[in-house]
Protein backbone atom coordinates (compact mmCIF):
# COMPACT_ATOMS: atom_id res chain seq x y z
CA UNK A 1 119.63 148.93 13.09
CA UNK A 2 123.29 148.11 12.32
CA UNK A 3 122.89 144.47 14.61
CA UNK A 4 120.07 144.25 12.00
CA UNK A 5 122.48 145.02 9.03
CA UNK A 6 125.00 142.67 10.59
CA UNK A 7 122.33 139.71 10.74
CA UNK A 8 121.79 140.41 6.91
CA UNK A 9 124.87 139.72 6.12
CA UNK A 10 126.03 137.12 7.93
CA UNK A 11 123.03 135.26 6.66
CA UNK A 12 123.56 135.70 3.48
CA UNK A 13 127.52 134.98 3.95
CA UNK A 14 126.14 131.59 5.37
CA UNK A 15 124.03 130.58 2.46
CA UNK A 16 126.89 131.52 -0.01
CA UNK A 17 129.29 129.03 1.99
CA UNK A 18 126.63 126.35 2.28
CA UNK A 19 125.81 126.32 -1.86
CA UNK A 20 129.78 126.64 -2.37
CA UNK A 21 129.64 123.06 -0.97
CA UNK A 22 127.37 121.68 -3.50
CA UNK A 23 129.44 123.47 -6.29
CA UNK A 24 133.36 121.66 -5.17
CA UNK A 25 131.43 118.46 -5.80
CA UNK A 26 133.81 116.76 -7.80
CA UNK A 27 132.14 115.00 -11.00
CA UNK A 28 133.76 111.82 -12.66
CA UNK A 29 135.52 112.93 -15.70
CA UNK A 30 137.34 111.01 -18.35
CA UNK A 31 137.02 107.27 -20.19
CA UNK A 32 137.24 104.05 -19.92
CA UNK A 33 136.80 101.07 -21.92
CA UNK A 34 136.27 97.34 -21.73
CA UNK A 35 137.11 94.34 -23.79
CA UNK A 36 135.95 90.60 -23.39
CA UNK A 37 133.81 88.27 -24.93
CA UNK A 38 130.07 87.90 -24.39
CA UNK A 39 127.50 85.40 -25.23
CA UNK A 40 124.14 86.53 -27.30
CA UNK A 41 120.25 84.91 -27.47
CA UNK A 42 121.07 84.49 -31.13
CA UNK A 43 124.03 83.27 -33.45
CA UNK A 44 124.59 86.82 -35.56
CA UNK A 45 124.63 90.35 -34.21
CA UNK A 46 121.96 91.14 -37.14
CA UNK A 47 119.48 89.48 -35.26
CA UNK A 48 120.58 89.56 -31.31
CA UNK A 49 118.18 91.21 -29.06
CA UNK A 50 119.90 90.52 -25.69
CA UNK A 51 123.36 89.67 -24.12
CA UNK A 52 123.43 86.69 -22.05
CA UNK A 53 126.87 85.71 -20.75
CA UNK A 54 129.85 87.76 -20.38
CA UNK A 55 133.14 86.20 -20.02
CA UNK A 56 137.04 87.70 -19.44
CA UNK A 57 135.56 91.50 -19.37
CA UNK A 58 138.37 93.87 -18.64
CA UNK A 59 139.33 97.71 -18.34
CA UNK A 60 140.89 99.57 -20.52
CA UNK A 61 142.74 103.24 -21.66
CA UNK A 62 140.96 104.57 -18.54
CA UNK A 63 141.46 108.43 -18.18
CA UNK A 64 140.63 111.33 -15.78
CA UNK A 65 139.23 110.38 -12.92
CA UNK A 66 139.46 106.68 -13.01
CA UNK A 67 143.91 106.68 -13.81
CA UNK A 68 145.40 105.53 -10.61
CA UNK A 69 141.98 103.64 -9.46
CA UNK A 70 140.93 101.87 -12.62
CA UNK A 71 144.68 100.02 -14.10
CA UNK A 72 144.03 98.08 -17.84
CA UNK A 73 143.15 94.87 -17.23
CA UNK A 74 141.24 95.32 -13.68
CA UNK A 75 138.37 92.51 -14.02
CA UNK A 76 135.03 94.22 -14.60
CA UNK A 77 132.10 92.44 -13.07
CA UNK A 78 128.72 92.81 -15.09
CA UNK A 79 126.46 90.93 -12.78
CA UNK A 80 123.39 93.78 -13.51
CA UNK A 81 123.94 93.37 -17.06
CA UNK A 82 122.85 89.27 -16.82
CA UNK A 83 120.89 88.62 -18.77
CA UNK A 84 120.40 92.45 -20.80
CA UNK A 85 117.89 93.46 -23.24
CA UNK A 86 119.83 95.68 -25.50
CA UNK A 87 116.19 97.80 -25.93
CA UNK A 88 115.85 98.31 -21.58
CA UNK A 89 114.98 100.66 -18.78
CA UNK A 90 116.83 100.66 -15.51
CA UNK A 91 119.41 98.61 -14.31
CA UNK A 92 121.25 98.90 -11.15
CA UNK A 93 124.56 97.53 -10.87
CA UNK A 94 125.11 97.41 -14.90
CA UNK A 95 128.92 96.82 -14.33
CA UNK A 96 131.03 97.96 -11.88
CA UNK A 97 135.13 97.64 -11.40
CA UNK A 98 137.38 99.30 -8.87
CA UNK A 99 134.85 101.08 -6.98
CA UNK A 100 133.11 102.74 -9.71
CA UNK A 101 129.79 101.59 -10.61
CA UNK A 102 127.43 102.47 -13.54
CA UNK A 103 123.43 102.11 -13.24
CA UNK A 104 122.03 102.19 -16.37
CA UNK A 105 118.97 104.39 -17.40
CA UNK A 106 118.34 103.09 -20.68
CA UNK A 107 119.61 101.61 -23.69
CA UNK A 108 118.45 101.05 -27.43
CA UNK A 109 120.19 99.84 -30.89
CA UNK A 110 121.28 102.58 -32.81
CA UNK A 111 122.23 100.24 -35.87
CA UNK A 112 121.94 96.53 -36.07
CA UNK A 113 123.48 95.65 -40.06
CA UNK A 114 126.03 93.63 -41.72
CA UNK A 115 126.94 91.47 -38.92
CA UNK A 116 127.55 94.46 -36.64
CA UNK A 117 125.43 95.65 -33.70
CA UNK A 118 126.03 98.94 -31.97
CA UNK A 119 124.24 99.66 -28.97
CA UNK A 120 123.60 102.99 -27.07
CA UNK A 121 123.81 103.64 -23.60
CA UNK A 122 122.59 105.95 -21.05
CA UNK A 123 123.39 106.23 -17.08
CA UNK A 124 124.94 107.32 -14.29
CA UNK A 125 128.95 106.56 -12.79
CA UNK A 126 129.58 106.80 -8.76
CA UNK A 127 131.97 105.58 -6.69
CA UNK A 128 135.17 105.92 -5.46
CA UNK A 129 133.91 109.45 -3.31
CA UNK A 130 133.16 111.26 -6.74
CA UNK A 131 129.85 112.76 -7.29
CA UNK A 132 127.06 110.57 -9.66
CA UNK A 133 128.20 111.57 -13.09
CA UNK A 134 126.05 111.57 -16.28
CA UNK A 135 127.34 109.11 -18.60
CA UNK A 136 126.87 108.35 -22.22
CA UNK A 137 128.36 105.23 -24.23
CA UNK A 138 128.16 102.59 -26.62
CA UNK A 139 128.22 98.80 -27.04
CA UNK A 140 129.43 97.21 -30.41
CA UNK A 141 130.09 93.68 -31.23
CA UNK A 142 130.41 91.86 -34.48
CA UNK A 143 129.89 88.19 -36.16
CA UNK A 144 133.27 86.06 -35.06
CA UNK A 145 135.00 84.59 -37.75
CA UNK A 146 134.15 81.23 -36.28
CA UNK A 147 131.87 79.63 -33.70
CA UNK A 148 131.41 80.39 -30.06
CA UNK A 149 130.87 83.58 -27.99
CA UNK A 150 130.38 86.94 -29.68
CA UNK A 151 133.84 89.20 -29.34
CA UNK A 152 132.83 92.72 -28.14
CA UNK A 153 134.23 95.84 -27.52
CA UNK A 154 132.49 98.93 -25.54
CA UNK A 155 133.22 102.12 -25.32
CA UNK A 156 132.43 104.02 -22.79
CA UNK A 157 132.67 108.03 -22.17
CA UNK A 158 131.96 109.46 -19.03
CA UNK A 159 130.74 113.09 -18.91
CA UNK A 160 129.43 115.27 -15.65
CA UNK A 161 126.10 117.49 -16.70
CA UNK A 162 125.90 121.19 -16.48
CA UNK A 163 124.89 122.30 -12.56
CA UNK A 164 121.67 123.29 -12.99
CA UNK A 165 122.35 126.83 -11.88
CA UNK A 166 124.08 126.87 -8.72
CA UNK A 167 126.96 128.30 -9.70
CA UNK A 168 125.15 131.16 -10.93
CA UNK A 169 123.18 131.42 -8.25
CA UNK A 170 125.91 131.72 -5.78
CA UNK A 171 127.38 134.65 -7.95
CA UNK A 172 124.34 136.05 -7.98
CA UNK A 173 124.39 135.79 -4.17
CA UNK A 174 128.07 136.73 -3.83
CA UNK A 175 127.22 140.22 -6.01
CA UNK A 176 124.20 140.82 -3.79
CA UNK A 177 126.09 140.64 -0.39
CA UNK A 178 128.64 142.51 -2.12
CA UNK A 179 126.16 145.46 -3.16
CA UNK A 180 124.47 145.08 0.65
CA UNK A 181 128.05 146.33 2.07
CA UNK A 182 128.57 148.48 -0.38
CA UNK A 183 125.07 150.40 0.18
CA UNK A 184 125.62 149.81 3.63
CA UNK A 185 129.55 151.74 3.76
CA UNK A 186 127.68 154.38 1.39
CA UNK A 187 125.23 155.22 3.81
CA UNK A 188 127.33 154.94 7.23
């Protein structure tokens, strides 16, 4: 009966170590933005539907995770986002720089007015050994003064997503093995 007892708990020890590995995942955390110029299907940002050049896209003011990877001014290569619907589904590859990449899930306009377009954007950040990351951001650009491509600046803020419960669950297994031995010295 105690060999028994003993398998019990070093089972359950086991699982707890197992699902403490999926917790110490370390999610991306931080910002980082990026400045350049890019070229639109039409001559105002009122009436743009798609991006289809970029040119002289850089990093900047990264933070968290990506200081000491990511340095302002790193060139930022946007081959997925060539040509880009600014209303799309998936796209792999959207830009990537230093390692990190960001796949995009989806994107629509929030607001599209007065010579200003400001795009949302939804995805995913890996690289660099980090776990995928949830990511959130926005695109903006705005009517030049004169001729020529469209100036743009994006912001971009990465955030990781709740756990889904592991956590919990391993405290909930942690208090159960913990109750097991305790049960188990009350009753020896």
């Amino acid at each position: 009966m105690k060999k028994n007892w003993i398998k019990k708990v070093a089972a359950t020890v086991s699982v707890v170590v197992c699902m403490t590995g999926i917790v110490q995942a370390t999610p991306i955390t931080g910002n980082i933005g990026f400045s350049g110029a890019v070229e639109l299907n039409n001559t105002s940002a009122n009436t743009a539907t798609a991006a289809t050049a970029w040119f002289n896209t850089v990093a900047a003011s990264p933070s968290g995770s990506f200081v000491g990877i990511v340095n302002n001014g790193d060139v930022v290569s946007m081959t997925g986002a060539t040509p880009w619907n600014f209303t799309s589904g998936a796209l792999a590859n959207f830009w990537s720089v230093d390692g990190f990449t960001f796949n995009l899930i989806s994107s629509s306009i929030y607001s599209q007015v007065g010579g200003f377009l400001n795009v949302i954007l939804v995805g995913t950040v890996s690289g660099n050994g980090f776990t995928t990351t949830a990511f959130n951001g926005t695109f903006q650009v705005a009517d030049p003064a004169s001729s020529g491509p469209q100036t743009f600046t994006e912001r971009l803020s990465f955030n990781s997503v709740p756990d889904g419960g592991t956590t919990v669950l391993m405290l909930g297994l942690g208090l159960l093995s913990l109750g097991l031995i305790r049960k188990k010295m009350l009753i020896a």
